[in-house]
Short mmCIF file of C-alpha atoms and ligand atoms in Angstrom, two decimals:
data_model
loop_
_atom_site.label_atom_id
_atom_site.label_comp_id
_atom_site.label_asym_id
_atom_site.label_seq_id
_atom_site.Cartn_x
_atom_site.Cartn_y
_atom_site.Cartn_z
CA UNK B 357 38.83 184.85 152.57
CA UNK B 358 37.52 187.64 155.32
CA UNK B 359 35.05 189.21 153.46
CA UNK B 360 32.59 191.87 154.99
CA UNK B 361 29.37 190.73 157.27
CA UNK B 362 27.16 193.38 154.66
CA UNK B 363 28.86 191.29 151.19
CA UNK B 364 27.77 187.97 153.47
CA UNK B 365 24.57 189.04 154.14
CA UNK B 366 24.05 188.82 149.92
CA UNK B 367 23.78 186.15 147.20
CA UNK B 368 24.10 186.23 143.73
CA UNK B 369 21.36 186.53 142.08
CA UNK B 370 19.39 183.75 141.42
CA UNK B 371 17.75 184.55 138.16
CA UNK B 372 21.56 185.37 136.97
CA UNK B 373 22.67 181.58 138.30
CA UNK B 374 19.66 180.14 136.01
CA UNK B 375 20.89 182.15 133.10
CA UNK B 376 24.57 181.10 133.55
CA UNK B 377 23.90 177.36 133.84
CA UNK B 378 21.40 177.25 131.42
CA UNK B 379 24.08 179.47 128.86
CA UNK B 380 26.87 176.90 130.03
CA UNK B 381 24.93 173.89 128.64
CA UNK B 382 23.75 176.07 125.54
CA UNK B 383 27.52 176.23 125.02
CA UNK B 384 27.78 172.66 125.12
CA UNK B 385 25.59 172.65 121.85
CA UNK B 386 22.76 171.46 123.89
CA UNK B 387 19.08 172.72 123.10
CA UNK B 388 17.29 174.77 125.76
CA UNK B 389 13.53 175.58 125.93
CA UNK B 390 14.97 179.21 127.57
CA UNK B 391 12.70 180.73 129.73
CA UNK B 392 14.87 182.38 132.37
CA UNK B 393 15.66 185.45 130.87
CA UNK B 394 14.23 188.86 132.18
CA UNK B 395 14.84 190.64 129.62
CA UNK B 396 12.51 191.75 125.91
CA UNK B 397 13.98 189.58 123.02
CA UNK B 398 13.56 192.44 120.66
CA UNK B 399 16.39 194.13 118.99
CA UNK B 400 16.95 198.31 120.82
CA UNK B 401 14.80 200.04 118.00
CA UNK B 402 17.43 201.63 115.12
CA UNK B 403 16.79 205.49 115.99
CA UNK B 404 18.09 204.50 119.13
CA UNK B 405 21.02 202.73 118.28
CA UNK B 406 21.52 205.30 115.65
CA UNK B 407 21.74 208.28 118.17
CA UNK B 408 24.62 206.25 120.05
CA UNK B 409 26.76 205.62 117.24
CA UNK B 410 26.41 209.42 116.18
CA UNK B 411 27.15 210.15 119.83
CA UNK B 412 30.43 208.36 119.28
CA UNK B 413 31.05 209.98 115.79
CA UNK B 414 30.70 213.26 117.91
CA UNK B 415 33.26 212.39 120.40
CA UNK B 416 30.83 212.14 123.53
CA UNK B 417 33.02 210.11 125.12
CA UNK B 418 33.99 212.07 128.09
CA UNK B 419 32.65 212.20 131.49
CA UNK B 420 29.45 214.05 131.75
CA UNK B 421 27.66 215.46 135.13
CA UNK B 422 27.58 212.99 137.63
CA UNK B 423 23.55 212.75 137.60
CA UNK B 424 23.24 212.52 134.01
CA UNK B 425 23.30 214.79 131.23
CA UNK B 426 20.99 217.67 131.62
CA UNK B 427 18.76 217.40 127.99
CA UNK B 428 18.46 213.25 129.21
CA UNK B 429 17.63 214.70 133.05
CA UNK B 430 14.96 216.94 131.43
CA UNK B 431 13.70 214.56 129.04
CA UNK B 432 12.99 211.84 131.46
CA UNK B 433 10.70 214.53 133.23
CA UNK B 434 8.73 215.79 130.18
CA UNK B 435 8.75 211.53 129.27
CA UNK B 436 7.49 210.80 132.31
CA UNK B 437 4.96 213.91 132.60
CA UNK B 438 3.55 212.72 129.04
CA UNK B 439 3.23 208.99 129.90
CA UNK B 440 2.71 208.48 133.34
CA UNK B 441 1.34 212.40 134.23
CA UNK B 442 3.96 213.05 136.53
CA UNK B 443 5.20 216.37 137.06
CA UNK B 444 9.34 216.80 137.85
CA UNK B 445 11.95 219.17 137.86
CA UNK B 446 15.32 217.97 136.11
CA UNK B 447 16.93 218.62 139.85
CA UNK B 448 14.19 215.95 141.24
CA UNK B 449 15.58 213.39 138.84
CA UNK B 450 19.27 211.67 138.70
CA UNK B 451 20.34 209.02 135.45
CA UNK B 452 21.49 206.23 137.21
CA UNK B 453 23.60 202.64 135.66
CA UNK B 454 20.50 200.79 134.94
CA UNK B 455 17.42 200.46 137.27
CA UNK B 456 18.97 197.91 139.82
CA UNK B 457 21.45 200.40 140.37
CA UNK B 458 19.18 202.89 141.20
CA UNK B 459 17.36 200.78 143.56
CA UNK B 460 20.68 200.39 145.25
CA UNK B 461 22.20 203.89 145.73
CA UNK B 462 18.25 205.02 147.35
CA UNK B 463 18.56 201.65 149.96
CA UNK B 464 22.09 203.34 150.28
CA UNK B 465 21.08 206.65 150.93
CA UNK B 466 18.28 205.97 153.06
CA UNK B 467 18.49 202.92 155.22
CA UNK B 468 20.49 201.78 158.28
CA UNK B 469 20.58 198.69 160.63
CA UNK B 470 17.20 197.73 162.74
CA UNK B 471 15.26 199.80 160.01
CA UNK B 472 12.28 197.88 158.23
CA UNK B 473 11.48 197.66 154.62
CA UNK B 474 8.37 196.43 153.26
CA UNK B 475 8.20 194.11 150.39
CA UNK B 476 5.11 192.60 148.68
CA UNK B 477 5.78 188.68 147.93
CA UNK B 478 6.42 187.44 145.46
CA UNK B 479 9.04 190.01 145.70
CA UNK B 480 12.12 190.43 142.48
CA UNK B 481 15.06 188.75 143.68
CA UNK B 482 17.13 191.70 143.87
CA UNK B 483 14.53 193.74 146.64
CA UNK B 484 15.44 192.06 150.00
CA UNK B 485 19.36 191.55 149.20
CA UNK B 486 19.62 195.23 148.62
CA UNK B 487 17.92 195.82 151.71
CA UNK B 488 19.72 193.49 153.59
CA UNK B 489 22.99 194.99 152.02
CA UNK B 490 22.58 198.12 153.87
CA UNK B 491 21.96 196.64 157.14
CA UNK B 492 18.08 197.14 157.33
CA UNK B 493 15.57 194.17 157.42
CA UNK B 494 13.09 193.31 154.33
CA UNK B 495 9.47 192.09 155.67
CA UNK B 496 7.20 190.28 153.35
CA UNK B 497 3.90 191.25 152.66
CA UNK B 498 1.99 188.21 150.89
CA UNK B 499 0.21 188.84 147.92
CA UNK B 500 -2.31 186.02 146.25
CA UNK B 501 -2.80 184.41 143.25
CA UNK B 502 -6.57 185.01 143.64
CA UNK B 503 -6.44 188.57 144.22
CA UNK B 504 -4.28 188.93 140.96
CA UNK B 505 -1.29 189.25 143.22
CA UNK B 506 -2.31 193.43 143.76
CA UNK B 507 -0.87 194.90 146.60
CA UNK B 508 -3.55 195.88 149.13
CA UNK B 509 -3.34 198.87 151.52
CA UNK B 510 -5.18 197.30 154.66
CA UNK B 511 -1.83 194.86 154.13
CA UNK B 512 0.73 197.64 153.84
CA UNK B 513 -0.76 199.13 157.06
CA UNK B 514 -0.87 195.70 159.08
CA UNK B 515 2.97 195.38 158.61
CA UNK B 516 4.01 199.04 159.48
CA UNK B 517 5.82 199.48 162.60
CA UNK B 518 7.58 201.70 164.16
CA UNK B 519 10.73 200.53 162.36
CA UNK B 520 8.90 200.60 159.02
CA UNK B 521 11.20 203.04 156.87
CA UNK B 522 9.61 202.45 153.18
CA UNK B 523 7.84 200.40 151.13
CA UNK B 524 8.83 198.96 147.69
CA UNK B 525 5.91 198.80 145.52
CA UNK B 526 6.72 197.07 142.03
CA UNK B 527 3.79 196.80 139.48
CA UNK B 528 3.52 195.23 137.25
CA UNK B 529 5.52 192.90 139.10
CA UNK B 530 8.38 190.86 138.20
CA UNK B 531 7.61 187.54 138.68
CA UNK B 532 3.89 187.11 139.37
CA UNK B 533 2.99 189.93 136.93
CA UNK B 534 0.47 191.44 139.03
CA UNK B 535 -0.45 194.87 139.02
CA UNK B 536 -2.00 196.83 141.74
CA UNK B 537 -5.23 198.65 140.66
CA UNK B 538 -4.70 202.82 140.64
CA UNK B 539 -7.38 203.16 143.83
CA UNK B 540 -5.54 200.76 145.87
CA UNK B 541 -2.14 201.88 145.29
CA UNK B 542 -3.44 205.75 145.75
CA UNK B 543 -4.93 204.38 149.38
CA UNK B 544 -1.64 203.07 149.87
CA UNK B 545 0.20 206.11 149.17
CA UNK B 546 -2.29 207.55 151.97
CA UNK B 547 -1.08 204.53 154.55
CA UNK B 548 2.12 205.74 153.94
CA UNK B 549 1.62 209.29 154.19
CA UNK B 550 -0.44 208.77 157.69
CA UNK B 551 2.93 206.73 158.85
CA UNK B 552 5.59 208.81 157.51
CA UNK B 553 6.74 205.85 155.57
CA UNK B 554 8.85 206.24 151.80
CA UNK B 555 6.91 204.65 148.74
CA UNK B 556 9.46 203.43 146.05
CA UNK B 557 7.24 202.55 143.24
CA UNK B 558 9.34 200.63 140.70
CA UNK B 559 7.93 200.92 137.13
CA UNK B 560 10.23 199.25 135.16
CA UNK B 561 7.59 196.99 133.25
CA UNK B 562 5.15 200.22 133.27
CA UNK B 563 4.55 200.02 129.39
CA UNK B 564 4.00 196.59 129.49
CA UNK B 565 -0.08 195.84 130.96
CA UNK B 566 -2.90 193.94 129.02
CA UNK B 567 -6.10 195.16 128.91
CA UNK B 568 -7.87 196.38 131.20
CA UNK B 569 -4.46 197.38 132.70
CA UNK B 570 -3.09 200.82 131.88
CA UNK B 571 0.33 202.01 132.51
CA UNK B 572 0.03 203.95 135.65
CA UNK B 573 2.42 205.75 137.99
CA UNK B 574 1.70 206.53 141.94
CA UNK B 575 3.45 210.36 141.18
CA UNK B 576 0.48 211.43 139.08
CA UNK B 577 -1.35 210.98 142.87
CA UNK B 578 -1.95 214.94 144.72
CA UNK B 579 0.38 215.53 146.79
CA UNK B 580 2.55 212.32 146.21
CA UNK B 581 6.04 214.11 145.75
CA UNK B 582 7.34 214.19 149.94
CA UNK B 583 6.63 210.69 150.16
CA UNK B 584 7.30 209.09 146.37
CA UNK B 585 10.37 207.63 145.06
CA UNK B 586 9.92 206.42 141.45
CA UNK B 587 12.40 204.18 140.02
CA UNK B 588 12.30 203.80 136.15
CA UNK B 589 14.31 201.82 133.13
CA UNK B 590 14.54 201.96 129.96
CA UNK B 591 15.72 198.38 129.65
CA UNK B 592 12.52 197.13 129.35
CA UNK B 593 10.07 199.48 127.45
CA UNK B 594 13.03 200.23 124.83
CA UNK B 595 14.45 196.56 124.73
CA UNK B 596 17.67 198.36 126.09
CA UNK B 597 19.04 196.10 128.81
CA UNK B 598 22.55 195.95 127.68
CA UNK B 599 22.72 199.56 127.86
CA UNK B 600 22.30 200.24 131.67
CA UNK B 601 20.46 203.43 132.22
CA UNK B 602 17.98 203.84 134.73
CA UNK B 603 16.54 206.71 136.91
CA UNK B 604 15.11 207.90 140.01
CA UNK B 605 12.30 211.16 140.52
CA UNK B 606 12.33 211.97 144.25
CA UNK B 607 12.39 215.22 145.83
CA UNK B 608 15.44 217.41 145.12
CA UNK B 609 17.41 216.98 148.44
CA UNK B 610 17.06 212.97 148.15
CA UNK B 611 18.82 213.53 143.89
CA UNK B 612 21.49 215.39 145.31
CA UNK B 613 22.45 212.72 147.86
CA UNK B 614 22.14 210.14 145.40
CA UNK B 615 24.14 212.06 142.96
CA UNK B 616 26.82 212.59 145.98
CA UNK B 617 26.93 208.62 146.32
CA UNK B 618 27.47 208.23 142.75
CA UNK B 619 30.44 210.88 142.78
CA UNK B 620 31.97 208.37 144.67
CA UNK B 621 30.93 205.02 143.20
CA UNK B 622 30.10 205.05 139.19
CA UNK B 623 30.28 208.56 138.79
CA UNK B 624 28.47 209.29 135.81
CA UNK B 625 26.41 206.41 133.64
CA UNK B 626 27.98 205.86 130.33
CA UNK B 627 28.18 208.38 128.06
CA UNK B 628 27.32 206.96 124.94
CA UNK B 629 24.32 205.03 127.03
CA UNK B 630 23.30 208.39 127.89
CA UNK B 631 22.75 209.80 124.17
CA UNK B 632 20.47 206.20 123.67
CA UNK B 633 18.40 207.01 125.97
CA UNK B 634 18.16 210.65 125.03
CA UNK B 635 16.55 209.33 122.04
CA UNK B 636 14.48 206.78 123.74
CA UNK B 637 13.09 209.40 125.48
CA UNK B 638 12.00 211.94 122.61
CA UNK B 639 11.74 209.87 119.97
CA UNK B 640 8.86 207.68 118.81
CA UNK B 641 7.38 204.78 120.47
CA UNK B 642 5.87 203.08 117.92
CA UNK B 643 7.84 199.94 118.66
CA UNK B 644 6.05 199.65 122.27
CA UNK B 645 2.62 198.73 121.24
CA UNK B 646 4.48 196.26 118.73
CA UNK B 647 6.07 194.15 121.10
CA UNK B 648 3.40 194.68 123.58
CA UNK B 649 0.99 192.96 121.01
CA UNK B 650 3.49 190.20 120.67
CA UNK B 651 3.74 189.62 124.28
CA UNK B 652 -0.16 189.54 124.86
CA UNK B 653 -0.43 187.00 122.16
CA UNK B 654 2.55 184.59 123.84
CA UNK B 655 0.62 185.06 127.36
CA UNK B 656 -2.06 183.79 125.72
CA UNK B 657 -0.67 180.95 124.04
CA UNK B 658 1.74 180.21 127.17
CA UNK B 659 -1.23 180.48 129.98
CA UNK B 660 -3.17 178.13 128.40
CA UNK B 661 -0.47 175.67 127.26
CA UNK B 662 0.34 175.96 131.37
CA UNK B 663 -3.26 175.00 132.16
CA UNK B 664 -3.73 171.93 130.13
CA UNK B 665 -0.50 170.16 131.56
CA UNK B 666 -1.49 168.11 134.81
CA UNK B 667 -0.67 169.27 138.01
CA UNK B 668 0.07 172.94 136.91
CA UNK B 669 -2.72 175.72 137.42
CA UNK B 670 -1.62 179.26 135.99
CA UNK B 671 -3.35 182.81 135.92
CA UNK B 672 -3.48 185.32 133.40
CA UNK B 673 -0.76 187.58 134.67
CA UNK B 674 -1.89 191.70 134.11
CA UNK B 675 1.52 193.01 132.88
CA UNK B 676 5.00 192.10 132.73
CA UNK B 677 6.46 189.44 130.21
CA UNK B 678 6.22 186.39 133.02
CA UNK B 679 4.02 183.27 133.25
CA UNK B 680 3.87 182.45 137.35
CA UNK B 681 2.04 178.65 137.22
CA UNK B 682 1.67 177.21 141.07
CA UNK B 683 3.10 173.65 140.64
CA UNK B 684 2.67 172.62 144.26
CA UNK B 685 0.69 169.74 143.57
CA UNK B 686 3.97 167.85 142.15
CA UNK B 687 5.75 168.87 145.18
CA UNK B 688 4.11 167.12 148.01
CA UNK B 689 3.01 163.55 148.59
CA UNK B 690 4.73 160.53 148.23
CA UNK B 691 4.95 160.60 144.29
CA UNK B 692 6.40 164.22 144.94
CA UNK B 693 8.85 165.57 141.99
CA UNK B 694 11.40 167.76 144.45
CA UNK B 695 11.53 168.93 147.66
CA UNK B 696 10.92 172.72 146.30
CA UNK B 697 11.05 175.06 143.26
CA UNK B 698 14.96 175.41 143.34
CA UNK B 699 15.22 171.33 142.73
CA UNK B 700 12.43 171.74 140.86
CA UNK B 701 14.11 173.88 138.21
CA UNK B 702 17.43 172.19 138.16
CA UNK B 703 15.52 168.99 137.23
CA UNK B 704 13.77 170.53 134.57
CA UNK B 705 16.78 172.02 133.51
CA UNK B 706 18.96 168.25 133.34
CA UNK B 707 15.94 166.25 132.61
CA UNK B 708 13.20 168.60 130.53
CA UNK B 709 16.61 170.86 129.31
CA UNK B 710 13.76 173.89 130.00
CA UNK B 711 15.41 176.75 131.32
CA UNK B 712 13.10 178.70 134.03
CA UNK B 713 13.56 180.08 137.58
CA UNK B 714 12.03 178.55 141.10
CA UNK B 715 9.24 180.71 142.84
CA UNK B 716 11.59 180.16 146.15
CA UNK B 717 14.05 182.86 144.82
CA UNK B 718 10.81 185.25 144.71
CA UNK B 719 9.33 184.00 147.94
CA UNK B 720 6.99 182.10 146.59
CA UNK B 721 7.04 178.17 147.16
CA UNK B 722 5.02 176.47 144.94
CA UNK B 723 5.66 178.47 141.87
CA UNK B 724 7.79 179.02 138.60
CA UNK B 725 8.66 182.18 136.96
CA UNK B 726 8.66 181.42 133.03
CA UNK B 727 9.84 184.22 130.81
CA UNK B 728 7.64 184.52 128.03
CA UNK B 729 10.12 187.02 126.42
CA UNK B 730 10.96 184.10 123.81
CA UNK B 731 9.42 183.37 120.37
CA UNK B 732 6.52 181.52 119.85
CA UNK B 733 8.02 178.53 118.26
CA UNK B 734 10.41 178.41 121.36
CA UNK B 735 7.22 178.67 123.24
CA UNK B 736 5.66 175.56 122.26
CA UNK B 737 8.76 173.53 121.72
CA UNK B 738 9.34 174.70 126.14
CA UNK B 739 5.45 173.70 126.45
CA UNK B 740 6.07 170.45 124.87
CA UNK B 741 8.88 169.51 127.17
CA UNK B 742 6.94 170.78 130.49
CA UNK B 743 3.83 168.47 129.37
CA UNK B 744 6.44 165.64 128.92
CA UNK B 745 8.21 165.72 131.87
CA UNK B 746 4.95 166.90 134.05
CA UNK B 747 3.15 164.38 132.35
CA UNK B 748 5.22 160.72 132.74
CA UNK B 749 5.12 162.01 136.58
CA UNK B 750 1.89 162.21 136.62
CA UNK B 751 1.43 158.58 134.95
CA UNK B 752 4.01 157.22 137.83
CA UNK B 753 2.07 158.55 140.28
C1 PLP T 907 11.27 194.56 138.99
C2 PLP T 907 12.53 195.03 138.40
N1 PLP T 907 13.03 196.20 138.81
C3 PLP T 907 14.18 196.67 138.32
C4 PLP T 907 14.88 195.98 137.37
C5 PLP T 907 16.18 196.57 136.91
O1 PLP T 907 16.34 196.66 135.57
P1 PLP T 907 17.61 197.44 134.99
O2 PLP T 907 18.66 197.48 136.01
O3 PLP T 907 17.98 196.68 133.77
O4 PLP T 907 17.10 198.82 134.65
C6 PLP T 907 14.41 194.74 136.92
C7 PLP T 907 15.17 193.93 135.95
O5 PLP T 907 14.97 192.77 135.75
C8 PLP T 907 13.19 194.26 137.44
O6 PLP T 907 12.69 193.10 137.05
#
């Protein structure tokens, strides 16, 4: 079939492929060690759920304003003032279907062929196929395991060109779970500033960082609003994935061409959706610190299962709900286990009957990306498999 050169330039997404042949052989009746999934394993809190089926009960079920409903526009700024110390206007912020989508319709809005966007590896799958969807290039900017995987500034500045358009900074990042300390990411605000350069700081995983880590967001920087795009979720923080609402805070003539793009695309996010998040947003968060304590005690338990299996070295990620072990050793030399991460976790996957994702989807060779958002029974059951399989290679060898 002709399809277009911008729908060719694109691949599904690879986390999504994981999912869908791990949830094939689940269907089968066969038992999977799941660690693919990117998303909390926590019910959406009641209040929340309550607030859409009331929504329902009260006939919201009409189109609303193509940004988003005004009270959920306005709460998202006070939210985001009280959390993160922000300080936006309801016309500086549009309600969007989800996070990714958000992502999207900015890339839309502002990028064209031969423009540059930078992207700190390991990068989320989505990043450079978004960019590449709208014509403009995505260049990597390494990150390391021994620097905690932070973004540095001297980097950032290094890659900018002439071409350079923006930057997408995502901390804590999904997969490597690194976050990039609030002095760094301030000086590289100030690289950006200096080269006229956007600064999309994605915070979906914001609420999720282990001590010493503190949620942080680059618009509580002076003078941060001409140059900072924030892209937020509340799939994450309120264990809402399934629910799609996500939104971007950007200065007010950027929200009114993304709300122009989505008069033409999605119009506005689901109503119902809408009311959710309404409540997400001004109700209480008591149910954040809860699964934030359950997460820090499964990074724990998961880096340290990692660790003692041969062959695999893993750090203590600073936020997010990802383990990111480097597992080159069993990928070179003659007793090697697969050419790369992609065989890698399709082996695992027939032989182990773990479910995880390759670091080569995130740019980073050498590594997994194990989802810790899984119980801790499910945990050791997926340790005891990886220590198997790792293991008996390690005695053939
Ligand atoms: C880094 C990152 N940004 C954005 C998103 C988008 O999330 P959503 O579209 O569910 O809001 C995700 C989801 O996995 C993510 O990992």
């Amino acid at each position: 079939m002709k399809l277009t050169d911008r729908i060719n330039r694109i691949q599904v997404s690879p986390t999504s492929a994981v999912i869908t042949a791990a949830d094939q052989l689940k269907a089968k009746g066969v038992d999977i060690a799941d660690f693919g999934p990117g998303e909390p394993d926590f019910p959406t809190p009641d209040h929340i759920k309550e607030a859409a089926i009331k929504a329902i009960h009260e006939n919201r079920t009409k189109y609303t304003p193509t940004g988003g409903i005004m009270p959920l526009r306005e709460a998202i700024c006070s939210w985001h003032k009280r959390e993160l110390k922000s300080n936006y206007e309801p016309k500086e912020c549009v309600v969007s279907v989800g996070g990714k989508h958000a992502i999207f319709n900015v890339a839309s809005v502002l990028l064209q062929a031969g423009e540059e966007v930078l992207i700190p590896a390991p990068y989320w799958v989505s990043f450079p196929d978004i960019v590449k969807y709208t014509g403009a290039t995505p260049v990597y900017v390494q990150t390391s395991v021994q620097d905690g995987f932070a973004v540095r500034a001297e980097a950032i500045e290094k890659a900018i060109t002439p071409k350079t358009r923006l930057l997408i900074l995502n901390s804590p990042s999904n997969p490597s779970g690194g976050v990039t300390p609030p002095d760094e990411y301030k000086r590289i605000l100030a690289v950006c500033k200096k080269n006229n350069v956007w600064l999309m700081g994605d915070e979906c995983y914001s609420h999720f960082t282990y001590d010493p880590h503190q949620p942080f967001s680059i618009a509580s920087a002076k003078d941060s609003k001409d140059n900072v795009i924030i892209i937020g979720s509340v799939s994450k923080t309120f264990a809402m994935t399934g629910w799609r609402i996500g939104y971007t805070l950007g200065p007010a003539a950027l929200i009114q061409a993304l709300i122009k793009l989505q008069s033409q695309s999605t119009s506005n996010p689901t109503s119902i959706a809408q009311y959710a998040a309404l409540a997400a947003m001004t109700g209480t968060m008591d149910t954040v610190p809860v699964m934030l304590a359950e997460y820090a005690k499964r990074r724990k338990r998961i880096v340290e299962g990692l660790n003692a299996i041969p062959g695999v070295k893993c750090a203590q990620p600073g936020g997010a709900f990802y383990a990111f072990p480097d597992v080159s050793a069993h990928l070179s030399g003659p007793h090697a286990l697969a050419k790369d991460t992609t065989e890698l976790a399709t082996l695992l996957l027939d032989k182990a009957r773990v479910a995880l994702v390759g670091g080569d989807a995130f740019g980073a060779p050498g590594y997994l990306r194990i989802s810790y958002a899984t119980s801790l029974d499910r945990i050791e059951e997926g340790l005891r498999r990886l220590d198997r399989f790792f293991s008996r290679a390690e005695a053939a060898a």
